[in-house]
Structure formats: C-alpha cells, structure tokens
Amino acid sequence: MKRTAVVTAGTAGIGLETALGLAAAGLAVTVVGRDRVRGAHAVERIDATAPAHPARFLAADLASLDEVRALAARLGEDGPPAVLVNNVGAMFPRRQDSVDGIEASFAVNHLSPYLLTELLVPALRAGAPSRIVNVTSAAVGVARRTFEAVEPPGGYYGFHWYGRAKLANLAYTLELARRLDGSGVSVFAADPGGAATDMTRGTMDDPRIVSPGLRLLWPLVRRRFERSTSGPASLAARSSVHAATAPSLTGRTGIVIGAGVEPVPPSRVAADPRVAEAVRRLSERLAPVGTV
C-alpha cells in the first residue's frame, strides 16, 4: 500500500533534502512551494533517485491563509497522508504584513503550519498510524514569551520575532501531541541545527534583526551562527527525516528531535501549559479552522 508524505517549502534547501530522504524511505512525496519552476526541478531531482513512487509538486503561497485552506482541501482529495512535515519558515529583516494583514513572521512560521495541520488532523487520524513533524529552531531561546497579541511590545527585530513565532509553533506542537495521544497520530518537533540556506544567506548580516541589547555582541554571535550554518542542508534534514520515519519512534509522541538525531529536552517555556493556552487562543482568533 502506498504511503504518502507532504513536505511544505520542499523545493529547495532543508525541505528538498527532507523530501529526498522520505522518498528514499519509500514514501510517495508531495512537495509544496510557491515557485512552479523550482517545484518542477525538485520533482526532477527526487525522481532521478528512482524512488518507489514518483514525486509531485503542489503550488501554494503558505503566507496566505486562504491558500493554506485550498492546499488542505486539495490534499484531502488524495486520501489520508502518512506524514506531514511542516518545514516552511522565513525570517524578515524588516517588519511586513502577510496578505491577510498579519505580521509576516508569525503568519509564515506559526499560523501557516498550525492551520494546515489542524485542517489535516481528521485525515491523519483516519490514516493512522501517521506522523506530524514541525520544524523548530534554536531561535526560540531569544523569543519574547507573550502571546496576548500577534505582535509583542517593543520594536521589531527579525531574529527575535522569528524565534517567537517558532516558540509559538513549538508550544502548539507539544500541546497537539498531548491532544492526539492515543489516536495513532504521533507529533514531533525537529531541530535542524543549521545549514546554509536561502533564509540564512544575507539575512544574518543585517544588525537590525536583533535587539539593541544583543547588537553589541552580534558580530561574535553571527560568526558562531555562520559556522553552525555552513554545513550542507542534507545534514540539517536528518532530524526531520528521522522524526518522520524512524521505527524507534513508533508509538511515541511529543518528542523534540535535535540536530544530532537524538531526543532533546523541549524548551521549558514551550512546555508551559499557560503558554500553550495563550498560543491556542491567539491562533484560533487569527486563523479559525472551520472546515476544509
């Protein structure tokens, strides 16, 4: 029986390497992205490895909640997926809004995977055993921890706001694991560590992406970050592939897989039920699930 996997932002970088790993594991892979040309190249690269099943591409701008809903509906037509990897992520040096008028970092890094996942949960339940993998980041450690509103107080600093959106998504991931425990749907977070990708190239050179308190130390921090992101995307994808396919994780849930492809302790803040509740309320208000 054919088992399917969906990888968002799967046309390049860590997402494409994740898709290649899942295809090598025997899954029929759908990669999602905005650019049809890159999507076609991704499919060609996956199919060149002679996988058990041909890959396919679906176009969607995951910064748009309407397009996320349309994508979920399209995926729902194909029957239950076995694996959903929410790999989408973006860091913005300057504040901008999504097409829905929501601050873009929060929209792309949390609301998009949150909404897609919630819309696909019924199908994932129906196709159990299945797995959800949400890609997280060490940037959660510099995040503001308030979620009463989409934007925290104070000025906009892209690195911190990226971390806050990833923190929201990690808190959601851990809460979702608790909610789906016993359903046959396992939920994991995967920390890729770092790799040289389109997101990291150039972005980290802009000192305005960090708060003034960190700015004096930024040259040192940036050098350390660049060393950690100099490896190939194939290494950074290992945590996601492991979370999606490893037999040792069968029947387990709510685990963060670190860059070393081993379980690591989750952020204490992300594991706080009060944070999860605040994230849930904000997410439901900004991206109501409704029906597919």
mmCIF file of C-alpha atoms in Angstrom:
data_model
loop_
_atom_site.group_PDB
_atom_site.id
_atom_site.type_symbol
_atom_site.label_atom_id
_atom_site.label_comp_id
_atom_site.label_asym_id
_atom_site.label_seq_id
_atom_site.Cartn_x
_atom_site.Cartn_y
_atom_site.Cartn_z
ATOM 1 C CA MET A 1 0.000 0.000 0.000
ATOM 2 C CA LYS A 2 1.362 3.417 -0.992
ATOM 3 C CA ARG A 3 2.118 5.709 1.945
ATOM 4 C CA THR A 4 2.271 9.432 1.230
ATOM 5 C CA ALA A 5 4.222 12.324 2.706
ATOM 6 C CA VAL A 6 3.759 16.083 2.358
ATOM 7 C CA VAL A 7 6.689 18.487 2.802
ATOM 8 C CA THR A 8 5.986 22.215 2.846
ATOM 9 C CA ALA A 9 8.667 24.535 1.461
ATOM 10 C CA GLY A 10 10.051 21.391 -0.106
ATOM 11 C CA THR A 11 11.510 22.767 -3.325
ATOM 12 C CA ALA A 12 14.994 23.674 -2.056
ATOM 13 C CA GLY A 13 17.316 23.582 0.936
ATOM 14 C CA ILE A 14 16.353 21.561 4.001
ATOM 15 C CA GLY A 15 12.851 20.935 2.666
ATOM 16 C CA LEU A 16 14.098 19.339 -0.549
ATOM 17 C CA GLU A 17 16.638 17.245 1.333
ATOM 18 C CA THR A 18 13.844 16.124 3.647
ATOM 19 C CA ALA A 19 11.732 15.169 0.637
ATOM 20 C CA LEU A 20 14.638 13.174 -0.801
ATOM 21 C CA GLY A 21 15.049 11.345 2.496
ATOM 22 C CA LEU A 22 11.365 10.494 2.700
ATOM 23 C CA ALA A 23 11.332 9.279 -0.899
ATOM 24 C CA ALA A 24 14.335 7.071 -0.140
ATOM 25 C CA ALA A 25 12.325 5.617 2.759
ATOM 26 C CA GLY A 26 9.650 4.517 0.297
ATOM 27 C CA LEU A 27 7.099 7.293 0.728
ATOM 28 C CA ALA A 28 5.280 8.950 -2.148
ATOM 29 C CA VAL A 29 6.304 12.575 -1.660
ATOM 30 C CA THR A 30 4.393 15.763 -2.416
ATOM 31 C CA VAL A 31 6.481 18.927 -2.192
ATOM 32 C CA VAL A 32 4.726 22.248 -1.649
ATOM 33 C CA GLY A 33 6.085 25.649 -2.615
ATOM 34 C CA ARG A 34 5.341 28.936 -4.343
ATOM 35 C CA ASP A 35 7.534 28.653 -7.437
ATOM 36 C CA ARG A 36 6.441 26.211 -10.133
ATOM 37 C CA VAL A 37 9.844 26.192 -11.816
ATOM 38 C CA ARG A 38 11.600 25.297 -8.581
ATOM 39 C CA GLY A 39 8.857 22.775 -7.922
ATOM 40 C CA ALA A 40 9.459 21.088 -11.262
ATOM 41 C CA HIS A 41 13.200 20.954 -10.589
ATOM 42 C CA ALA A 42 12.565 19.448 -7.145
ATOM 43 C CA VAL A 43 10.377 16.716 -8.627
ATOM 44 C CA GLU A 44 13.013 16.000 -11.276
ATOM 45 C CA ARG A 45 15.704 15.673 -8.636
ATOM 46 C CA ILE A 46 13.626 13.353 -6.469
ATOM 47 C CA ASP A 47 12.551 11.197 -9.406
ATOM 48 C CA ALA A 48 16.167 10.951 -10.605
ATOM 49 C CA THR A 49 16.874 8.861 -7.482
ATOM 50 C CA ALA A 50 14.459 6.183 -8.780
ATOM 51 C CA PRO A 51 12.132 6.261 -5.780
ATOM 52 C CA ALA A 52 9.421 3.664 -5.244
ATOM 53 C CA HIS A 53 6.830 6.292 -6.184
ATOM 54 C CA PRO A 54 7.111 9.404 -8.372
ATOM 55 C CA ALA A 55 7.115 12.758 -6.616
ATOM 56 C CA ARG A 56 4.734 15.609 -7.345
ATOM 57 C CA PHE A 57 4.557 19.344 -6.738
ATOM 58 C CA LEU A 58 1.646 21.429 -5.479
ATOM 59 C CA ALA A 59 1.819 25.223 -5.689
ATOM 60 C CA ALA A 60 0.745 27.265 -2.676
ATOM 61 C CA ASP A 61 1.810 30.543 -1.086
ATOM 62 C CA LEU A 62 1.877 29.485 2.540
ATOM 63 C CA ALA A 63 1.892 33.115 3.690
ATOM 64 C CA SER A 64 -1.783 33.218 2.626
ATOM 65 C CA LEU A 65 -4.288 31.530 4.928
ATOM 66 C CA ASP A 66 -6.730 31.139 2.032
ATOM 67 C CA GLU A 67 -4.078 29.268 0.054
ATOM 68 C CA VAL A 68 -3.324 27.097 3.077
ATOM 69 C CA ARG A 69 -7.022 26.185 3.216
ATOM 70 C CA ALA A 70 -7.075 25.435 -0.503
ATOM 71 C CA LEU A 71 -3.972 23.276 -0.143
ATOM 72 C CA ALA A 72 -5.559 21.296 2.694
ATOM 73 C CA ALA A 73 -8.659 20.722 0.586
ATOM 74 C CA ARG A 74 -6.525 19.550 -2.350
ATOM 75 C CA LEU A 75 -4.525 17.192 -0.154
ATOM 76 C CA GLY A 76 -7.733 15.887 1.383
ATOM 77 C CA GLU A 77 -8.870 14.705 -2.045
ATOM 78 C CA ASP A 78 -5.964 12.261 -2.174
ATOM 79 C CA GLY A 79 -6.837 10.299 0.941
ATOM 80 C CA PRO A 80 -5.074 10.201 4.308
ATOM 81 C CA PRO A 81 -1.385 11.170 4.333
ATOM 82 C CA ALA A 82 1.029 9.127 6.399
ATOM 83 C CA VAL A 83 3.409 12.009 7.116
ATOM 84 C CA LEU A 84 3.092 15.788 7.234
ATOM 85 C CA VAL A 85 6.338 17.756 7.549
ATOM 86 C CA ASN A 86 5.776 21.450 8.201
ATOM 87 C CA ASN A 87 9.160 22.719 7.043
ATOM 88 C CA VAL A 88 8.067 26.216 5.991
ATOM 89 C CA GLY A 89 9.973 29.071 7.631
ATOM 90 C CA ALA A 90 11.075 32.629 6.932
ATOM 91 C CA MET A 91 12.924 35.429 8.687
ATOM 92 C CA PHE A 92 12.271 39.040 7.719
ATOM 93 C CA PRO A 93 14.858 41.784 8.388
ATOM 94 C CA ARG A 94 12.092 44.413 8.312
ATOM 95 C CA ARG A 95 8.551 44.174 9.563
ATOM 96 C CA GLN A 96 5.960 43.351 6.921
ATOM 97 C CA ASP A 97 2.410 42.063 6.741
ATOM 98 C CA SER A 98 1.123 38.924 5.092
ATOM 99 C CA VAL A 99 -1.657 39.141 2.506
ATOM 100 C CA ASP A 100 -4.072 38.655 5.419
ATOM 101 C CA GLY A 101 -2.739 41.743 7.203
ATOM 102 C CA ILE A 102 -0.936 39.671 9.858
ATOM 103 C CA GLU A 103 2.695 40.249 10.787
ATOM 104 C CA ALA A 104 4.517 38.030 8.302
ATOM 105 C CA SER A 105 6.909 36.167 10.586
ATOM 106 C CA PHE A 106 4.089 34.951 12.823
ATOM 107 C CA ALA A 107 1.905 34.173 9.807
ATOM 108 C CA VAL A 108 4.501 32.071 7.980
ATOM 109 C CA ASN A 109 6.320 30.380 10.852
ATOM 110 C CA HIS A 110 3.336 29.542 13.032
ATOM 111 C CA LEU A 111 -0.114 30.259 11.652
ATOM 112 C CA SER A 112 0.513 28.554 8.308
ATOM 113 C CA PRO A 113 1.680 25.201 9.740
ATOM 114 C CA TYR A 114 -0.877 25.460 12.554
ATOM 115 C CA LEU A 115 -3.781 25.891 10.157
ATOM 116 C CA LEU A 116 -2.608 23.262 7.662
ATOM 117 C CA THR A 117 -2.108 20.757 10.453
ATOM 118 C CA GLU A 118 -5.471 21.401 12.084
ATOM 119 C CA LEU A 119 -7.242 21.054 8.748
ATOM 120 C CA LEU A 120 -5.482 17.747 8.052
ATOM 121 C CA VAL A 121 -5.852 16.231 11.537
ATOM 122 C CA PRO A 122 -9.073 14.331 10.610
ATOM 123 C CA ALA A 123 -7.320 12.772 7.599
ATOM 124 C CA LEU A 124 -4.203 11.989 9.633
ATOM 125 C CA ARG A 125 -6.403 10.273 12.230
ATOM 126 C CA ALA A 126 -8.165 8.304 9.509
ATOM 127 C CA GLY A 127 -4.812 7.189 8.083
ATOM 128 C CA ALA A 128 -3.189 6.306 11.415
ATOM 129 C CA PRO A 129 -0.557 5.370 12.200
ATOM 130 C CA SER A 130 0.685 8.699 10.904
ATOM 131 C CA ARG A 131 3.167 11.386 11.903
ATOM 132 C CA ILE A 132 3.316 15.166 12.063
ATOM 133 C CA VAL A 133 6.750 16.803 12.102
ATOM 134 C CA ASN A 134 7.066 20.528 12.792
ATOM 135 C CA VAL A 135 10.491 22.044 12.167
ATOM 136 C CA THR A 136 11.640 24.183 15.079
ATOM 137 C CA SER A 137 14.689 26.373 15.747
ATOM 138 C CA ALA A 138 17.156 27.244 18.488
ATOM 139 C CA ALA A 139 15.958 30.831 17.993
ATOM 140 C CA VAL A 140 13.131 30.054 20.442
ATOM 141 C CA GLY A 141 15.683 30.913 23.124
ATOM 142 C CA VAL A 142 15.650 34.632 22.241
ATOM 143 C CA ALA A 143 11.885 34.916 21.877
ATOM 144 C CA ARG A 144 9.554 37.227 23.735
ATOM 145 C CA ARG A 145 7.182 35.000 25.650
ATOM 146 C CA THR A 146 3.921 36.913 25.466
ATOM 147 C CA PHE A 147 1.120 35.817 23.160
ATOM 148 C CA GLU A 148 -1.791 38.045 24.105
ATOM 149 C CA ALA A 149 -1.430 39.711 20.688
ATOM 150 C CA VAL A 150 0.149 38.818 17.373
ATOM 151 C CA GLU A 151 2.917 41.389 17.934
ATOM 152 C CA PRO A 152 4.895 41.679 21.169
ATOM 153 C CA PRO A 153 5.556 45.077 22.740
ATOM 154 C CA GLY A 154 8.681 46.942 21.691
ATOM 155 C CA GLY A 155 10.418 47.385 18.389
ATOM 156 C CA TYR A 156 10.600 44.909 15.537
ATOM 157 C CA TYR A 157 13.705 42.706 15.465
ATOM 158 C CA GLY A 158 13.502 39.931 12.898
ATOM 159 C CA PHE A 159 15.609 37.312 14.689
ATOM 160 C CA HIS A 160 13.625 37.649 17.916
ATOM 161 C CA TRP A 161 10.246 37.727 16.180
ATOM 162 C CA TYR A 162 11.224 34.674 14.149
ATOM 163 C CA GLY A 163 12.142 32.959 17.412
ATOM 164 C CA ARG A 164 8.821 33.988 18.967
ATOM 165 C CA ALA A 165 6.852 32.525 16.060
ATOM 166 C CA LYS A 166 8.870 29.318 16.286
ATOM 167 C CA LEU A 167 8.255 29.255 20.052
ATOM 168 C CA ALA A 168 4.525 29.545 19.427
ATOM 169 C CA ASN A 169 4.695 26.666 16.984
ATOM 170 C CA LEU A 170 6.743 24.524 19.357
ATOM 171 C CA ALA A 171 4.262 25.153 22.186
ATOM 172 C CA TYR A 172 1.474 24.202 19.776
ATOM 173 C CA THR A 173 3.358 21.065 18.711
ATOM 174 C CA LEU A 174 3.744 19.825 22.277
ATOM 175 C CA GLU A 175 0.100 20.610 23.075
ATOM 176 C CA LEU A 176 -1.038 18.847 19.893
ATOM 177 C CA ALA A 177 0.945 15.767 20.892
ATOM 178 C CA ARG A 178 -0.911 15.680 24.212
ATOM 179 C CA ARG A 179 -4.242 16.197 22.484
ATOM 180 C CA LEU A 180 -3.687 13.426 19.924
ATOM 181 C CA ASP A 181 -2.042 10.968 22.299
ATOM 182 C CA GLY A 182 -3.610 7.558 21.779
ATOM 183 C CA SER A 183 -5.096 8.456 18.383
ATOM 184 C CA GLY A 184 -2.334 6.822 16.331
ATOM 185 C CA VAL A 185 -1.056 10.236 15.207
ATOM 186 C CA SER A 186 2.447 10.901 16.543
ATOM 187 C CA VAL A 187 3.629 14.509 16.758
ATOM 188 C CA PHE A 188 7.273 15.560 16.772
ATOM 189 C CA ALA A 189 9.371 18.696 16.564
ATOM 190 C CA ALA A 190 12.625 18.542 14.608
ATOM 191 C CA ASP A 191 15.512 20.960 15.144
ATOM 192 C CA PRO A 192 17.715 21.021 12.026
ATOM 193 C CA GLY A 193 20.556 22.818 13.756
ATOM 194 C CA GLY A 194 21.846 24.941 10.907
ATOM 195 C CA ALA A 195 22.690 24.943 7.230
ATOM 196 C CA ALA A 196 23.470 27.490 4.558
ATOM 197 C CA THR A 197 20.055 28.129 3.006
ATOM 198 C CA ASP A 198 18.251 30.922 1.182
ATOM 199 C CA MET A 199 16.896 32.130 4.538
ATOM 200 C CA THR A 200 20.270 32.439 6.258
ATOM 201 C CA ARG A 201 22.303 33.861 3.376
ATOM 202 C CA GLY A 202 22.489 37.623 3.771
ATOM 203 C CA THR A 203 19.809 37.864 6.475
ATOM 204 C CA MET A 204 22.264 37.429 9.309
ATOM 205 C CA ASP A 205 24.427 40.295 8.019
ATOM 206 C CA ASP A 206 21.819 42.887 8.994
ATOM 207 C CA PRO A 207 22.373 44.018 12.621
ATOM 208 C CA ARG A 208 18.834 45.426 12.732
ATOM 209 C CA ILE A 209 17.404 41.919 13.006
ATOM 210 C CA VAL A 210 18.448 41.771 16.681
ATOM 211 C CA SER A 211 17.560 43.941 19.666
ATOM 212 C CA PRO A 212 19.939 46.701 20.828
ATOM 213 C CA GLY A 213 20.865 44.611 23.866
ATOM 214 C CA LEU A 214 22.293 41.897 21.624
ATOM 215 C CA ARG A 215 23.622 44.183 18.922
ATOM 216 C CA LEU A 216 26.998 44.872 20.559
ATOM 217 C CA LEU A 217 27.644 41.142 20.712
ATOM 218 C CA TRP A 218 26.163 40.441 17.315
ATOM 219 C CA PRO A 219 29.446 40.171 15.340
ATOM 220 C CA LEU A 220 30.541 37.357 17.681
ATOM 221 C CA VAL A 221 27.116 35.698 17.723
ATOM 222 C CA ARG A 222 26.850 35.961 13.944
ATOM 223 C CA ARG A 223 30.247 34.327 13.412
ATOM 224 C CA ARG A 224 29.235 31.438 15.656
ATOM 225 C CA PHE A 225 25.891 31.175 13.849
ATOM 226 C CA GLU A 226 27.556 31.199 10.438
ATOM 227 C CA ARG A 227 29.908 28.421 11.497
ATOM 228 C CA SER A 228 26.895 26.367 12.601
ATOM 229 C CA THR A 229 25.067 27.036 9.330
ATOM 230 C CA SER A 230 27.924 26.244 6.987
ATOM 231 C CA GLY A 231 27.083 22.562 6.624
ATOM 232 C CA PRO A 232 25.016 21.039 3.844
ATOM 233 C CA ALA A 233 21.237 21.063 4.007
ATOM 234 C CA SER A 234 21.301 17.269 3.778
ATOM 235 C CA LEU A 235 22.726 17.098 7.311
ATOM 236 C CA ALA A 236 20.185 19.591 8.635
ATOM 237 C CA ALA A 237 17.355 17.497 7.170
ATOM 238 C CA ARG A 238 18.302 14.403 9.136
ATOM 239 C CA SER A 239 16.254 15.329 12.195
ATOM 240 C CA SER A 240 13.068 15.740 10.148
ATOM 241 C CA VAL A 241 13.611 12.515 8.203
ATOM 242 C CA HIS A 242 14.313 10.628 11.425
ATOM 243 C CA ALA A 243 11.208 12.032 13.117
ATOM 244 C CA ALA A 244 9.095 11.097 10.099
ATOM 245 C CA THR A 245 10.401 7.574 9.516
ATOM 246 C CA ALA A 246 12.397 6.078 12.395
ATOM 247 C CA PRO A 247 10.919 2.763 13.617
ATOM 248 C CA SER A 248 12.290 3.557 17.092
ATOM 249 C CA LEU A 249 9.719 6.372 17.363
ATOM 250 C CA THR A 250 6.731 4.152 16.605
ATOM 251 C CA GLY A 251 4.035 4.721 19.204
ATOM 252 C CA ARG A 252 5.880 7.673 20.749
ATOM 253 C CA THR A 253 4.880 11.330 20.590
ATOM 254 C CA GLY A 254 5.670 14.801 21.917
ATOM 255 C CA ILE A 255 9.423 14.453 21.360
ATOM 256 C CA VAL A 256 11.883 17.046 20.072
ATOM 257 C CA ILE A 257 14.497 15.501 17.780
ATOM 258 C CA GLY A 258 17.688 17.521 17.890
ATOM 259 C CA ALA A 259 20.273 18.169 15.212
ATOM 260 C CA GLY A 260 22.210 15.143 16.452
ATOM 261 C CA VAL A 261 19.198 12.976 15.565
ATOM 262 C CA GLU A 262 18.526 12.224 19.225
ATOM 263 C CA PRO A 263 15.666 13.315 21.505
ATOM 264 C CA VAL A 264 16.455 16.551 23.332
ATOM 265 C CA PRO A 265 14.576 18.310 26.145
ATOM 266 C CA PRO A 266 11.990 20.802 24.869
ATOM 267 C CA SER A 267 12.126 24.450 25.806
ATOM 268 C CA ARG A 268 10.648 24.905 29.278
ATOM 269 C CA VAL A 269 8.633 27.850 28.045
ATOM 270 C CA ALA A 270 7.185 25.858 25.153
ATOM 271 C CA ALA A 271 6.188 23.085 27.560
ATOM 272 C CA ASP A 272 4.336 25.520 29.860
ATOM 273 C CA PRO A 273 0.562 24.851 29.590
ATOM 274 C CA ARG A 274 -0.129 28.563 30.123
ATOM 275 C CA VAL A 275 1.948 29.450 27.065
ATOM 276 C CA ALA A 276 0.230 26.741 25.042
ATOM 277 C CA GLU A 277 -3.182 28.085 26.059
ATOM 278 C CA ALA A 278 -2.249 31.650 25.095
ATOM 279 C CA VAL A 279 -0.925 30.435 21.744
ATOM 280 C CA ARG A 280 -4.100 28.417 21.168
ATOM 281 C CA ARG A 281 -6.381 31.387 21.828
ATOM 282 C CA LEU A 282 -4.374 33.679 19.545
ATOM 283 C CA SER A 283 -4.130 31.065 16.784
ATOM 284 C CA GLU A 284 -7.849 30.319 16.819
ATOM 285 C CA ARG A 285 -8.641 34.019 16.592
ATOM 286 C CA LEU A 286 -6.252 34.756 13.719
ATOM 287 C CA ALA A 287 -6.702 31.521 11.747
ATOM 288 C CA PRO A 288 -10.080 29.951 12.511
ATOM 289 C CA VAL A 289 -10.106 26.377 11.303
ATOM 290 C CA GLY A 290 -13.741 25.934 10.247
ATOM 291 C CA THR A 291 -13.984 23.139 7.709
ATOM 292 C CA VAL A 292 -11.905 22.143 4.711
#
